Every structure is written in structure tokens, then in C-alpha cells.
Amino acid sequence: MFVRPTHGRAGMGAVKMTSHKDRIFLNKDQHSVESAKDVLLQRPNSVISELQHQHRLIDEIFSNTLNTVRVRTYIDPAVGKSFVGCAVLKLGSEKSYPVDNWHAGGLVSTIDLESGMLGRAAAKTKSDEFIWYDSHPDTGVQITGKVVPFWDEITELANLATEAYGGTTSVGWDIAITPNGPVFIEGNNYPNLLMLQLGGGLLSNERIRKYYQFHGFSI
């Protein structure tokens, strides 16, 4: 199971709960059943969800976290349909465990929107500088050049959800890739624009530029 706060940053206080025989592990800390229960009872504003198992290609890059695709969708004001403006693959690390969050020490790999191919991955230092990797620094597994599984299904799912939701004209979806296809983890109304622009500035995309102009931004 996975336990996370219902508000604030997802990486703040998130707990991965597993069991072996009569022992419970909360992240990497071992507990008895009773002590684990005491810890969880101190987290009343949390959501408990089933662990998702990720696609083999994603799991082999880094298996200790659920690595998710962050897809930023926009409703095109000209036609009223959603389109994917940018996307990245978030990868966990030993520093970010048990989550894949960039601010917690994870990596972010750019995704080519046409092919779903991964570019180089970036980690961010405390001084907001980038360290770039072609392979995962903890596992040594190649990142650059791999293609995200079910890429067409991911973009279709994100667009359908954005149009069906109706609560906003732009969403940053976190989508996990299971062996059977994509599943939603959450939607973000503040989806970290710096992270999403690692592959290039958003305003270089004409549809995104027109979206912001339509909504009153001076560009």
C-alpha cells in the first residue's frame, strides 16, 4: 500500500507500506503490526491506496519507486479540444525514495511528443543547477533513447480526462504505466513549469502560446 497526504506536496510525508511475515515496513523502517498501526493513526488526513506495479521497461530503470509520466494538457480555445503540450518522465532515486518527485531528489527525462522517446534526464541541485544523465545514476540503466510504453494511450487518456473533467482548461496529469496500460495517479493544477520546460520553452509551441494569449497573458 501507499500512504500520502491529501494536501500539500505529494512527496511530503509519503509512505510506502509493505509486509513480510509478521513485520511491517514503512518506507525502509521495520515495525511490528501494532507500532505500524500507531504510526498510521497519527496520519488522519492521508489517503491509503494500493501499490501499482509498473511496466518492465520503466521498472528496470529504477524499481524502488513508482515512476510516472507528467503530462500537461491544454484545452485549445479555438476548437474546445484538449491537446498535450509537453510531457516528462519522472524517475525516482535512492535520494527521493519512496516517491519519484524531482524536488525530493528524483530525475526528470524529457519526452518527444511525437514518438514517446526519452531524452536525457536531469537532477536538480540545491542551488537549482541541473546535472544531466543518459543513464540512471543509481542503477546504470540507459534512459536516453528508450520509448515510453503505451505512449499513444497515455496521451489519449490525458486528453479525454481533461475534456471530461471540465474544472480547468489545463491539467498536469501524473500517469503510471502498468503492464496493462496507463493509470491515473493524480492531477496537478500547479504542475512545475520549470520541470516541464527541460526539453524547450513552452512558448515555442504555437498552440500553447495562443492558449495563454486567449486567457489574457501578455506574450
PDB file of C-alpha atoms in Angstrom, residues 17-138:
ATOM      1  CA  MET A  17       3.947   0.220   3.276  1.00  0.00           C
ATOM      2  CA  THR A  18       4.949  -3.400   2.656  1.00  0.00           C
ATOM      3  CA  SER A  19       4.897  -6.535   4.807  1.00  0.00           C
ATOM      4  CA  HIS A  20       6.938  -9.687   5.273  1.00  0.00           C
ATOM      5  CA  LYS A  21       5.639 -12.400   7.591  1.00  0.00           C
ATOM      6  CA  ASP A  22       4.723 -10.588  10.836  1.00  0.00           C
ATOM      7  CA  ARG A  23       6.775  -7.476  10.158  1.00  0.00           C
ATOM      8  CA  ILE A  24       5.587  -4.222   8.561  1.00  0.00           C
ATOM      9  CA  PHE A  25       7.883  -1.855   6.669  1.00  0.00           C
ATOM     10  CA  LEU A  26       7.010   1.839   6.436  1.00  0.00           C
ATOM     11  CA  ASN A  27       9.440   3.033   3.787  1.00  0.00           C
ATOM     12  CA  LYS A  28      12.618   1.338   4.998  1.00  0.00           C
ATOM     13  CA  ASP A  29      11.728   1.315   8.728  1.00  0.00           C
ATOM     14  CA  GLN A  30      10.683  -2.010  10.253  1.00  0.00           C
ATOM     15  CA  HIS A  31       7.666  -2.127  12.574  1.00  0.00           C
ATOM     16  CA  SER A  32       5.506  -4.575  14.417  1.00  0.00           C
ATOM     17  CA  VAL A  33       1.854  -4.637  13.396  1.00  0.00           C
ATOM     18  CA  GLU A  34       0.928  -2.582  16.458  1.00  0.00           C
ATOM     19  CA  SER A  35       3.634   0.060  16.029  1.00  0.00           C
ATOM     20  CA  ALA A  36       2.769   0.442  12.334  1.00  0.00           C
ATOM     21  CA  LYS A  37      -0.873   0.936  13.317  1.00  0.00           C
ATOM     22  CA  ASP A  38       0.162   3.661  15.780  1.00  0.00           C
ATOM     23  CA  VAL A  39       2.129   5.489  13.076  1.00  0.00           C
ATOM     24  CA  LEU A  40      -0.755   5.363  10.588  1.00  0.00           C
ATOM     25  CA  LEU A  41      -3.274   6.564  13.180  1.00  0.00           C
ATOM     26  CA  GLN A  42      -1.174   9.728  13.526  1.00  0.00           C
ATOM     27  CA  ARG A  43      -1.849  10.482   9.821  1.00  0.00           C
ATOM     28  CA  PRO A  44      -5.631  11.125   9.738  1.00  0.00           C
ATOM     29  CA  ASN A  45      -5.526  13.377   6.651  1.00  0.00           C
ATOM     30  CA  SER A  46      -3.978  10.780   4.375  1.00  0.00           C
ATOM     31  CA  VAL A  47      -5.129   8.529   1.563  1.00  0.00           C
ATOM     32  CA  ILE A  48      -4.218   4.831   1.513  1.00  0.00           C
ATOM     33  CA  SER A  49      -4.011   3.314  -1.955  1.00  0.00           C
ATOM     34  CA  GLU A  50      -2.988   0.011  -3.474  1.00  0.00           C
ATOM     35  CA  LEU A  51       0.543  -0.213  -4.819  1.00  0.00           C
ATOM     36  CA  GLN A  52       0.721  -0.163  -8.606  1.00  0.00           C
ATOM     37  CA  HIS A  53       3.143  -2.418 -10.475  1.00  0.00           C
ATOM     38  CA  GLN A  54       4.875  -0.679 -13.356  1.00  0.00           C
ATOM     39  CA  HIS A  55       5.808  -1.780 -16.840  1.00  0.00           C
ATOM     40  CA  ARG A  56       9.017  -3.795 -17.089  1.00  0.00           C
ATOM     41  CA  LEU A  57      10.825  -1.191 -19.217  1.00  0.00           C
ATOM     42  CA  ILE A  58      10.163   1.532 -16.632  1.00  0.00           C
ATOM     43  CA  ASP A  59      10.798  -0.746 -13.662  1.00  0.00           C
ATOM     44  CA  GLU A  60      14.240  -1.767 -14.878  1.00  0.00           C
ATOM     45  CA  ILE A  61      15.394   1.865 -14.931  1.00  0.00           C
ATOM     46  CA  PHE A  62      14.577   2.279 -11.225  1.00  0.00           C
ATOM     47  CA  SER A  63      12.343  -0.187  -9.398  1.00  0.00           C
ATOM     48  CA  ASN A  64      12.144   1.243  -5.866  1.00  0.00           C
ATOM     49  CA  THR A  65       9.600   3.942  -6.765  1.00  0.00           C
ATOM     50  CA  LEU A  66       6.545   4.186  -8.976  1.00  0.00           C
ATOM     51  CA  ASN A  67       7.864   6.287 -11.862  1.00  0.00           C
ATOM     52  CA  THR A  68       5.186   8.416 -13.516  1.00  0.00           C
ATOM     53  CA  VAL A  69       4.681  10.447 -16.668  1.00  0.00           C
ATOM     54  CA  ARG A  70       3.755  14.105 -16.048  1.00  0.00           C
ATOM     55  CA  VAL A  71       1.550  15.161 -18.977  1.00  0.00           C
ATOM     56  CA  ARG A  72       0.468  18.814 -19.300  1.00  0.00           C
ATOM     57  CA  THR A  73      -2.747  19.178 -21.270  1.00  0.00           C
ATOM     58  CA  TYR A  74      -4.459  22.338 -22.548  1.00  0.00           C
ATOM     59  CA  ILE A  75      -7.939  22.986 -23.902  1.00  0.00           C
ATOM     60  CA  ASP A  76      -7.446  24.637 -27.297  1.00  0.00           C
ATOM     61  CA  PRO A  77      -9.770  27.688 -27.175  1.00  0.00           C
ATOM     62  CA  ALA A  78     -10.215  27.615 -30.955  1.00  0.00           C
ATOM     63  CA  VAL A  79     -11.759  24.140 -31.094  1.00  0.00           C
ATOM     64  CA  GLY A  80     -12.577  23.266 -27.475  1.00  0.00           C
ATOM     65  CA  LYS A  81     -10.460  20.098 -27.585  1.00  0.00           C
ATOM     66  CA  SER A  82      -7.575  19.046 -25.346  1.00  0.00           C
ATOM     67  CA  PHE A  83      -4.027  18.639 -26.598  1.00  0.00           C
ATOM     68  CA  VAL A  84      -0.786  17.567 -24.934  1.00  0.00           C
ATOM     69  CA  GLY A  85       1.616  20.491 -24.778  1.00  0.00           C
ATOM     70  CA  CYS A  86       4.552  18.847 -23.011  1.00  0.00           C
ATOM     71  CA  ALA A  87       5.438  15.745 -21.033  1.00  0.00           C
ATOM     72  CA  VAL A  88       8.284  14.289 -18.977  1.00  0.00           C
ATOM     73  CA  LEU A  89       9.019  11.002 -17.233  1.00  0.00           C
ATOM     74  CA  LYS A  90       9.672  11.367 -13.520  1.00  0.00           C
ATOM     75  CA  LEU A  91      12.128   8.808 -12.159  1.00  0.00           C
ATOM     76  CA  GLY A  92      12.778   8.100  -8.519  1.00  0.00           C
ATOM     77  CA  SER A  93      16.210   7.655  -6.981  1.00  0.00           C
ATOM     78  CA  GLU A  94      17.728   6.492  -3.723  1.00  0.00           C
ATOM     79  CA  LYS A  95      17.515  10.121  -2.575  1.00  0.00           C
ATOM     80  CA  SER A  96      13.820  10.529  -3.411  1.00  0.00           C
ATOM     81  CA  TYR A  97      12.569   7.124  -2.171  1.00  0.00           C
ATOM     82  CA  PRO A  98       9.692   6.225  -1.867  1.00  0.00           C
ATOM     83  CA  VAL A  99       8.453   8.829  -4.403  1.00  0.00           C
ATOM     84  CA  ASP A 100       9.592   9.994  -7.839  1.00  0.00           C
ATOM     85  CA  ASN A 101       9.382  13.708  -7.000  1.00  0.00           C
ATOM     86  CA  TRP A 102      12.001  15.948  -8.590  1.00  0.00           C
ATOM     87  CA  HIS A 103      12.292  18.287  -5.594  1.00  0.00           C
ATOM     88  CA  ALA A 104      12.960  15.265  -3.359  1.00  0.00           C
ATOM     89  CA  GLY A 105      15.981  14.159  -5.412  1.00  0.00           C
ATOM     90  CA  GLY A 106      14.457  12.312  -8.340  1.00  0.00           C
ATOM     91  CA  LEU A 107      15.220  12.737 -12.037  1.00  0.00           C
ATOM     92  CA  VAL A 108      13.181  14.060 -14.948  1.00  0.00           C
ATOM     93  CA  SER A 109      13.583  12.794 -18.513  1.00  0.00           C
ATOM     94  CA  THR A 110      12.218  14.745 -21.470  1.00  0.00           C
ATOM     95  CA  ILE A 111       9.729  13.010 -23.791  1.00  0.00           C
ATOM     96  CA  ASP A 112       9.397  13.607 -27.517  1.00  0.00           C
ATOM     97  CA  LEU A 113       5.667  14.146 -28.025  1.00  0.00           C
ATOM     98  CA  GLU A 114       5.557  12.520 -31.451  1.00  0.00           C
ATOM     99  CA  SER A 115       7.457   9.317 -30.723  1.00  0.00           C
ATOM    100  CA  GLY A 116       7.384   8.991 -26.933  1.00  0.00           C
ATOM    101  CA  MET A 117      11.181   8.683 -26.955  1.00  0.00           C
ATOM    102  CA  LEU A 118      13.048   9.644 -23.785  1.00  0.00           C
ATOM    103  CA  GLY A 119      15.764  12.265 -23.834  1.00  0.00           C
ATOM    104  CA  ARG A 120      18.432  12.916 -21.226  1.00  0.00           C
ATOM    105  CA  ALA A 121      17.362  13.030 -17.593  1.00  0.00           C
ATOM    106  CA  ALA A 122      18.079  15.922 -15.244  1.00  0.00           C
ATOM    107  CA  ALA A 123      18.534  16.043 -11.495  1.00  0.00           C
ATOM    108  CA  LYS A 124      18.298  19.396  -9.731  1.00  0.00           C
ATOM    109  CA  THR A 125      20.837  20.521  -7.143  1.00  0.00           C
ATOM    110  CA  LYS A 126      20.052  22.622  -4.068  1.00  0.00           C
ATOM    111  CA  SER A 127      21.385  25.650  -5.941  1.00  0.00           C
ATOM    112  CA  ASP A 128      18.903  24.969  -8.789  1.00  0.00           C
ATOM    113  CA  GLU A 129      21.562  23.780 -11.209  1.00  0.00           C
ATOM    114  CA  PHE A 130      20.979  20.744 -13.433  1.00  0.00           C
ATOM    115  CA  ILE A 131      23.004  17.542 -13.629  1.00  0.00           C
ATOM    116  CA  TRP A 132      22.261  15.611 -16.817  1.00  0.00           C
ATOM    117  CA  TYR A 133      22.322  11.820 -17.211  1.00  0.00           C
ATOM    118  CA  ASP A 134      21.942   9.409 -20.117  1.00  0.00           C
ATOM    119  CA  SER A 135      21.756   6.502 -17.655  1.00  0.00           C
ATOM    120  CA  HIS A 136      20.232   6.321 -14.187  1.00  0.00           C
ATOM    121  CA  PRO A 137      22.928   7.237 -11.623  1.00  0.00           C
ATOM    122  CA  ASP A 138      21.831   4.541  -9.127  1.00  0.00           C
TER     123      ASP A 138
END
